[in-house]
Short mmCIF file of C-alpha atoms in Angstrom, two decimals:
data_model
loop_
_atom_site.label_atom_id
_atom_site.label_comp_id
_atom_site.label_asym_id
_atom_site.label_seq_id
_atom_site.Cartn_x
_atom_site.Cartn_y
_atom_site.Cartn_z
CA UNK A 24 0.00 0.00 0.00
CA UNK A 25 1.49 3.32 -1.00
CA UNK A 26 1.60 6.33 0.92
CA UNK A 27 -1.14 8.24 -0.70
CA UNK A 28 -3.37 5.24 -0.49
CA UNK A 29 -3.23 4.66 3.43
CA UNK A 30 -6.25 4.92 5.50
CA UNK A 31 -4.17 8.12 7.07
CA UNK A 32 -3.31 9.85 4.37
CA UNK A 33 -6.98 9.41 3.12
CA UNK A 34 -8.14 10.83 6.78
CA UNK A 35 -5.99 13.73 6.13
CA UNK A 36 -6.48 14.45 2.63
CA UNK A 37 -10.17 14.81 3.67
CA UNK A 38 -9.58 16.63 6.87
CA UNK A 39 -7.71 19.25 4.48
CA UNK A 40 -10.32 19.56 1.85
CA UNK A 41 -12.86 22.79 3.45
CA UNK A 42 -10.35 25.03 3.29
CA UNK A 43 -10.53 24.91 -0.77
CA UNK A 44 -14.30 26.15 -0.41
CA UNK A 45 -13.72 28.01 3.14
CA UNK A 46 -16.23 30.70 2.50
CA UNK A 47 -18.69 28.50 1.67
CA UNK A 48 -18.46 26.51 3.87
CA UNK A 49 -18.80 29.11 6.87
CA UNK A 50 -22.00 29.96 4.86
CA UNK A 51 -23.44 26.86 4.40
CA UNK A 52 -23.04 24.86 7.44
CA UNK A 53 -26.06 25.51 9.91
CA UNK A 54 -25.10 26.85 13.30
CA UNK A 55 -24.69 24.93 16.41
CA UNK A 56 -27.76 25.28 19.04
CA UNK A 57 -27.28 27.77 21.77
CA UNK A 58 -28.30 26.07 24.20
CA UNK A 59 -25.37 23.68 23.87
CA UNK A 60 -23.41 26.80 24.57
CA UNK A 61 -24.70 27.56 27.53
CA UNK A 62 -24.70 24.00 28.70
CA UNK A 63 -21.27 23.26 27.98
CA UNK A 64 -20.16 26.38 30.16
CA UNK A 65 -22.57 25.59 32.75
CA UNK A 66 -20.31 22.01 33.00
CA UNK A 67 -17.42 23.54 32.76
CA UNK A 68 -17.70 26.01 35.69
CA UNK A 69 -15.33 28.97 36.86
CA UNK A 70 -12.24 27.41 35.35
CA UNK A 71 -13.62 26.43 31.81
CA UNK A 72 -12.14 30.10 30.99
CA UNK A 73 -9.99 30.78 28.88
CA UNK A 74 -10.90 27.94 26.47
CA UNK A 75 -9.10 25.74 23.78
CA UNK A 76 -10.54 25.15 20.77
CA UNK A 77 -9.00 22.05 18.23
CA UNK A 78 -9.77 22.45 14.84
CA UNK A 79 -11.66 25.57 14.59
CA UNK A 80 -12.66 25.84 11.04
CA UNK A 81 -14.23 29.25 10.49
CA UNK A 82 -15.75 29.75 13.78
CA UNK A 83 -18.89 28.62 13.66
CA UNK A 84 -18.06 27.58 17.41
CA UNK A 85 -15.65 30.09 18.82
CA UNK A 86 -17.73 32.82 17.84
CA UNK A 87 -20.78 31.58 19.90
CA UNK A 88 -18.25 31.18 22.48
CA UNK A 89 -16.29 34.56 22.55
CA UNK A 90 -20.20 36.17 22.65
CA UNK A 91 -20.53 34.72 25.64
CA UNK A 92 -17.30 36.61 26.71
CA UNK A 93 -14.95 33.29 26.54
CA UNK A 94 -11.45 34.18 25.82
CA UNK A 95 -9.79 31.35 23.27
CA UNK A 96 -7.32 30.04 21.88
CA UNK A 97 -8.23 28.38 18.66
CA UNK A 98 -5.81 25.78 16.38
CA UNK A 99 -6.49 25.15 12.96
CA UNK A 100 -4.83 23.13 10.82
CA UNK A 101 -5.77 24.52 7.41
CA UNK A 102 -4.43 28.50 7.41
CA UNK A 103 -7.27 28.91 4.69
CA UNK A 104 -9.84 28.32 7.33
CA UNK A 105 -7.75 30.09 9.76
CA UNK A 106 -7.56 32.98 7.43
CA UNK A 107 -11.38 33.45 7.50
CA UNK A 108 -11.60 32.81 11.30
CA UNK A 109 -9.01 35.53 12.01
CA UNK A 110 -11.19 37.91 9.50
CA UNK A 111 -14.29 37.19 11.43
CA UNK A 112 -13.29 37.88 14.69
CA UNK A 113 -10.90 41.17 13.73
CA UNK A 114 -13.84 43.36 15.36
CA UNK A 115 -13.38 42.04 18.61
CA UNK A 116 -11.98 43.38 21.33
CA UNK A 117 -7.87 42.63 21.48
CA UNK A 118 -7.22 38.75 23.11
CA UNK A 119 -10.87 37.30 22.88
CA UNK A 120 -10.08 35.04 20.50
CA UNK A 121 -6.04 34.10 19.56
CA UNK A 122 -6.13 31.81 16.48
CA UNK A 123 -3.29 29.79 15.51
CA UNK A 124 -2.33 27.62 12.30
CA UNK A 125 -1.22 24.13 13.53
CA UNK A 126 -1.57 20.84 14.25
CA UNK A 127 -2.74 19.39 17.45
CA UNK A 128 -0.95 16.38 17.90
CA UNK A 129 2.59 18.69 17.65
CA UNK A 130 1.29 22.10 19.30
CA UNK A 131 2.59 22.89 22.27
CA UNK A 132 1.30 25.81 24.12
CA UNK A 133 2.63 27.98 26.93
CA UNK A 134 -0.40 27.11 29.45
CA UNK A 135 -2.93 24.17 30.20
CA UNK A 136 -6.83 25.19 29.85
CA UNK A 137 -10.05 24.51 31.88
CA UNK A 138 -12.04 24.01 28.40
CA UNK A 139 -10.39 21.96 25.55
CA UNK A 140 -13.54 21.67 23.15
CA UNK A 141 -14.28 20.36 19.37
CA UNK A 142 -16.93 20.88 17.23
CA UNK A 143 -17.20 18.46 13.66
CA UNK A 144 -13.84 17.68 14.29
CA UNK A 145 -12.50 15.20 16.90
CA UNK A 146 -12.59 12.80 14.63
CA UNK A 147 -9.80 13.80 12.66
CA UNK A 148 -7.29 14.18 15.42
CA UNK A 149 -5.03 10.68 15.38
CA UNK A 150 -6.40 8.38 17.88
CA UNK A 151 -3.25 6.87 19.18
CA UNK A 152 -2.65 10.39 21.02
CA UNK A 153 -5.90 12.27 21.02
CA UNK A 154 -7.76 11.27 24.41
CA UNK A 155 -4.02 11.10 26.04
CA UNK A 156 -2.74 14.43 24.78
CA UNK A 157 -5.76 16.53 26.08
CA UNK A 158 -5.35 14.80 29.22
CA UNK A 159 -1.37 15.09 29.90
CA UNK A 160 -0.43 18.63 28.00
CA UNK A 161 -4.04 20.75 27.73
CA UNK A 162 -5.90 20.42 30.27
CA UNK A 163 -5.80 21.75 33.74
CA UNK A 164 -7.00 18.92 36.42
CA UNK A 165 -10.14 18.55 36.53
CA UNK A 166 -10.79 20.32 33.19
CA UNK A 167 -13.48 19.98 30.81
CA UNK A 168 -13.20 18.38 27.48
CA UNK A 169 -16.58 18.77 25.29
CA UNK A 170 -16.92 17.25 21.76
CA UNK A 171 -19.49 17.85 19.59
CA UNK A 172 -21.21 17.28 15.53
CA UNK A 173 -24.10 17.63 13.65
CA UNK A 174 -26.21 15.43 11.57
CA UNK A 175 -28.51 16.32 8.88
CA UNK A 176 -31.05 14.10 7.44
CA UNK A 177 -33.32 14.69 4.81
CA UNK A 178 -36.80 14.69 6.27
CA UNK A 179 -39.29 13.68 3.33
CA UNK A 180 -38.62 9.90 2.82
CA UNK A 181 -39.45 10.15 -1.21
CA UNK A 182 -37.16 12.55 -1.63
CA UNK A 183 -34.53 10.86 0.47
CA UNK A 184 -35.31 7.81 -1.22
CA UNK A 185 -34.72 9.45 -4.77
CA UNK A 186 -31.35 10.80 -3.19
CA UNK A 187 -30.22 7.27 -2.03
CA UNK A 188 -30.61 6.12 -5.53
CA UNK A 189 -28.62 8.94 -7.06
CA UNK A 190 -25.94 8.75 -4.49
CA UNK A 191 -26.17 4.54 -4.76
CA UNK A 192 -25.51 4.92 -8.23
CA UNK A 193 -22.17 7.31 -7.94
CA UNK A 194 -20.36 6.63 -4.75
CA UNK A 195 -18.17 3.34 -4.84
CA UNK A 196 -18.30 2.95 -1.35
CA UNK A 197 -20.96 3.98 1.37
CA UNK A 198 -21.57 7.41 0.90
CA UNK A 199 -22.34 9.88 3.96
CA UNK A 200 -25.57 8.69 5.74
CA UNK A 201 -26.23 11.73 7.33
CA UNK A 202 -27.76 13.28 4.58
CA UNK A 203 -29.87 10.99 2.65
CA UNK A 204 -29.39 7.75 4.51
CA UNK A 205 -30.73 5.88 8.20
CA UNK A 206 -29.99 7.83 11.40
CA UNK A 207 -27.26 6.15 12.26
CA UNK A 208 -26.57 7.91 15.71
CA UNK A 209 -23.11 9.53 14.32
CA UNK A 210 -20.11 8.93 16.67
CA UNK A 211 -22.06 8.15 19.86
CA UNK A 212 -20.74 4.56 20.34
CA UNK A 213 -17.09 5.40 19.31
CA UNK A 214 -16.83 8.51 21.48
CA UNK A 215 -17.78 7.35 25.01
CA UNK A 216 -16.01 4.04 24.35
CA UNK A 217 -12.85 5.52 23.59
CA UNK A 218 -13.67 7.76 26.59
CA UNK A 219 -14.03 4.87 28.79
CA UNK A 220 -11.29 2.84 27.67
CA UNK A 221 -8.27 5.85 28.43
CA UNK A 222 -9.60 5.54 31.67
CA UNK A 223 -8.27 9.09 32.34
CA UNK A 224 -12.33 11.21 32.30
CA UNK A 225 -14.89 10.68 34.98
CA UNK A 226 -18.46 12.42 34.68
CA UNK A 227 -19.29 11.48 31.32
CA UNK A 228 -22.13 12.68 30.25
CA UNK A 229 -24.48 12.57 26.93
CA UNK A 230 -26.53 14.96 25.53
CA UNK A 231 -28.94 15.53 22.12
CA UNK A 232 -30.60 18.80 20.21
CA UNK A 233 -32.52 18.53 17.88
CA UNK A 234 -33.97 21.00 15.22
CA UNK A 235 -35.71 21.27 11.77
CA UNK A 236 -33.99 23.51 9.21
CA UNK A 237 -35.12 24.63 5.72
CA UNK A 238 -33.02 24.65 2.56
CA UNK A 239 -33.57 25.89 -0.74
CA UNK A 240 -31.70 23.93 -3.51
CA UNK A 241 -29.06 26.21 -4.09
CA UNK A 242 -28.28 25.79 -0.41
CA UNK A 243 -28.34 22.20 0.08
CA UNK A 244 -26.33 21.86 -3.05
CA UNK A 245 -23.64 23.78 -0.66
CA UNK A 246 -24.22 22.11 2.36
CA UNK A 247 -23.26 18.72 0.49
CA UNK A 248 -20.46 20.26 -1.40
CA UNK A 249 -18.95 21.32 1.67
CA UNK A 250 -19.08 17.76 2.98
CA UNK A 251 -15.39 15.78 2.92
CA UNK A 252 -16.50 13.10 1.29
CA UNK A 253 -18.45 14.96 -1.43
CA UNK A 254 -14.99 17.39 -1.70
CA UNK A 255 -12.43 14.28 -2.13
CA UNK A 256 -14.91 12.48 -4.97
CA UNK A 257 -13.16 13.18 -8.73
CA UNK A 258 -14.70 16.53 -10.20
CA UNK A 259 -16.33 14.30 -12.72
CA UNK A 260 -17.66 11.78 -10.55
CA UNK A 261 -19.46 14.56 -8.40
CA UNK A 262 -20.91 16.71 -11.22
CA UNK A 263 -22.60 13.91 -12.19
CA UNK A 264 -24.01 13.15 -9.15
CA UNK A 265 -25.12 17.05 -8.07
CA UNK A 266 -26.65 16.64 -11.98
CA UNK A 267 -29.22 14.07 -10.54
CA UNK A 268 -29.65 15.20 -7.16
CA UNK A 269 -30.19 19.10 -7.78
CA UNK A 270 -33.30 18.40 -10.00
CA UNK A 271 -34.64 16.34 -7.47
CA UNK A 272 -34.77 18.85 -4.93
CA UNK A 273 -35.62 21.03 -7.21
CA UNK A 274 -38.67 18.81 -8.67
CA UNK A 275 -39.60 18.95 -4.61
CA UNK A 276 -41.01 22.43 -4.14
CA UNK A 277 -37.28 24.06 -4.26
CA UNK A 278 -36.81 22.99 -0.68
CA UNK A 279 -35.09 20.35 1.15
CA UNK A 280 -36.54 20.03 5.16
CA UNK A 281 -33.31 18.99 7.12
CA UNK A 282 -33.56 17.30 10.90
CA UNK A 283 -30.42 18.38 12.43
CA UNK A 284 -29.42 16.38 15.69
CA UNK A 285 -26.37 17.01 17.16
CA UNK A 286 -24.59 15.18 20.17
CA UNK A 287 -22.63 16.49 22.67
CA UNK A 288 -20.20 14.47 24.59
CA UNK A 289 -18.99 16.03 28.17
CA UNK A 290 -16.45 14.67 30.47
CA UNK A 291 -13.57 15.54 33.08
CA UNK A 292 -10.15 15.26 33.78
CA UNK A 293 -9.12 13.73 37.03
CA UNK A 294 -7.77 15.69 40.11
#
């Protein structure tokens, strides 16, 4: 197997491929609930401030965050993405939020945090150190970690079964249930196993928002395009697949009714 064709070069070529559509990407994925927010701080307590932030994207986090006068420190692996974060937060006051290009598994900051947090993106962070690395060089004891992603699945089950057929017909291997496919529960079981097996978190804790969002065509047509494993298909192999599925939403009233669940995971460092 070559190098380009490893399961970890495929994780990162993927976990590399917003920043060639950053903008629209910031505008087409849907916001995070605020009550999650408020919930995470509310388990983080006194010391959850200032906050670390790993893999920040555009903000769609850190933003929600630094309203809610959190001062942050966010890393982000892609400087296209980091680019647009630093743009979007250049009107607030001096030190809310620090943004910084780089990886986690090699950064090394200059102080541990009460808050190390993650939102769509844990699961791009090697396994072999990621549990272990917040632990031992990010977190103060008894810190908060707080993971957290979004689902979307197509509501209407004739249209989602006309968009399992397209995507059936295109994608060599599965292609991204949370759009067209079953609820599938997203990384719940992997998450509080891996959680449970470092052996190094106590007061895990679950929870679940759910919401209904509205798309027109134009704007699912983003939301999927600024999906990984939409991004990493061959231009050819994609076009032909947005050629079937955009006249299907289309065909639908112009609008695509989206469930959006998201999960957040909560736990804490020992003493």
């Amino acid at each position: 197997m070559t190098e380009e064709s490893t399961p970890q070069s495929e994780q990162r070529r993927r976990s590399r491929s917003f920043g060639e559509v950053a903008e629209m990407y910031d505008a087409a994925r849907l916001p995070y609930p605020d009550q999650l927010f408020d919930d995470v701080l509310a388990f983080a307590g006194p010391q959850g401030a200032p906050a670390l932030e790993i893999g920040a994207g555009t903000g769609k986090a850190a933003l929600a965050f630094a309203a809610r006068g959190v001062p942050l420190t966010c890393i982000e692996p892609d400087p296209r993405m980091a680019e647009l974060l630093s743009r979007k937060c250049a009107d607030l006051p001096e030190a809310t939020v620090t943004v910084t290009v780089g990886e986690f598994e090699t950064w090394h900051p200059d102080r541990r945090y009460g808050l190390l947090y993650a939102a769509q993106a844990w699961h791009w962070i090697d396994p072999e150190v990621r549990w272990a690395r917040a632990r031992e060089a990010l977190l103060c004891p008894g810190g908060a970690i707080a993971l957290f992603w979004s689902d979307w699945h197509v509501v209407d089950a004739a249209l989602r079964g006309g968009l399992v057929a397209a995507h059936d017909r295109h994608f060599a291997e599965t292609f991204p249930d949370e759009f067209v496919g079953s609820r599938t529960g997203g990384p719940a079981s992997w998450v509080r196993q891996e959680l449970a097996a470092d052996g190094g978190f106590e007061d895990l804790e679950q929870r679940t928002y759910t919401s209904v969002h509205e798309r027109s065509t134009a704007g699912f047509m983003d939301l999927l395009s600024s999906h990984s494993a939409y991004r990493i298909m061959p231009g050819g192999k994609r076009e032909a697949l947005f050629a079937e599925v955009e006249p299907l939403v289309a065909a639908h009233g112009d609008t695509v009714r989206l469930e959006t669940t998201t999960r957040l995971f909560l736990a804490r460092t020992g003493p």
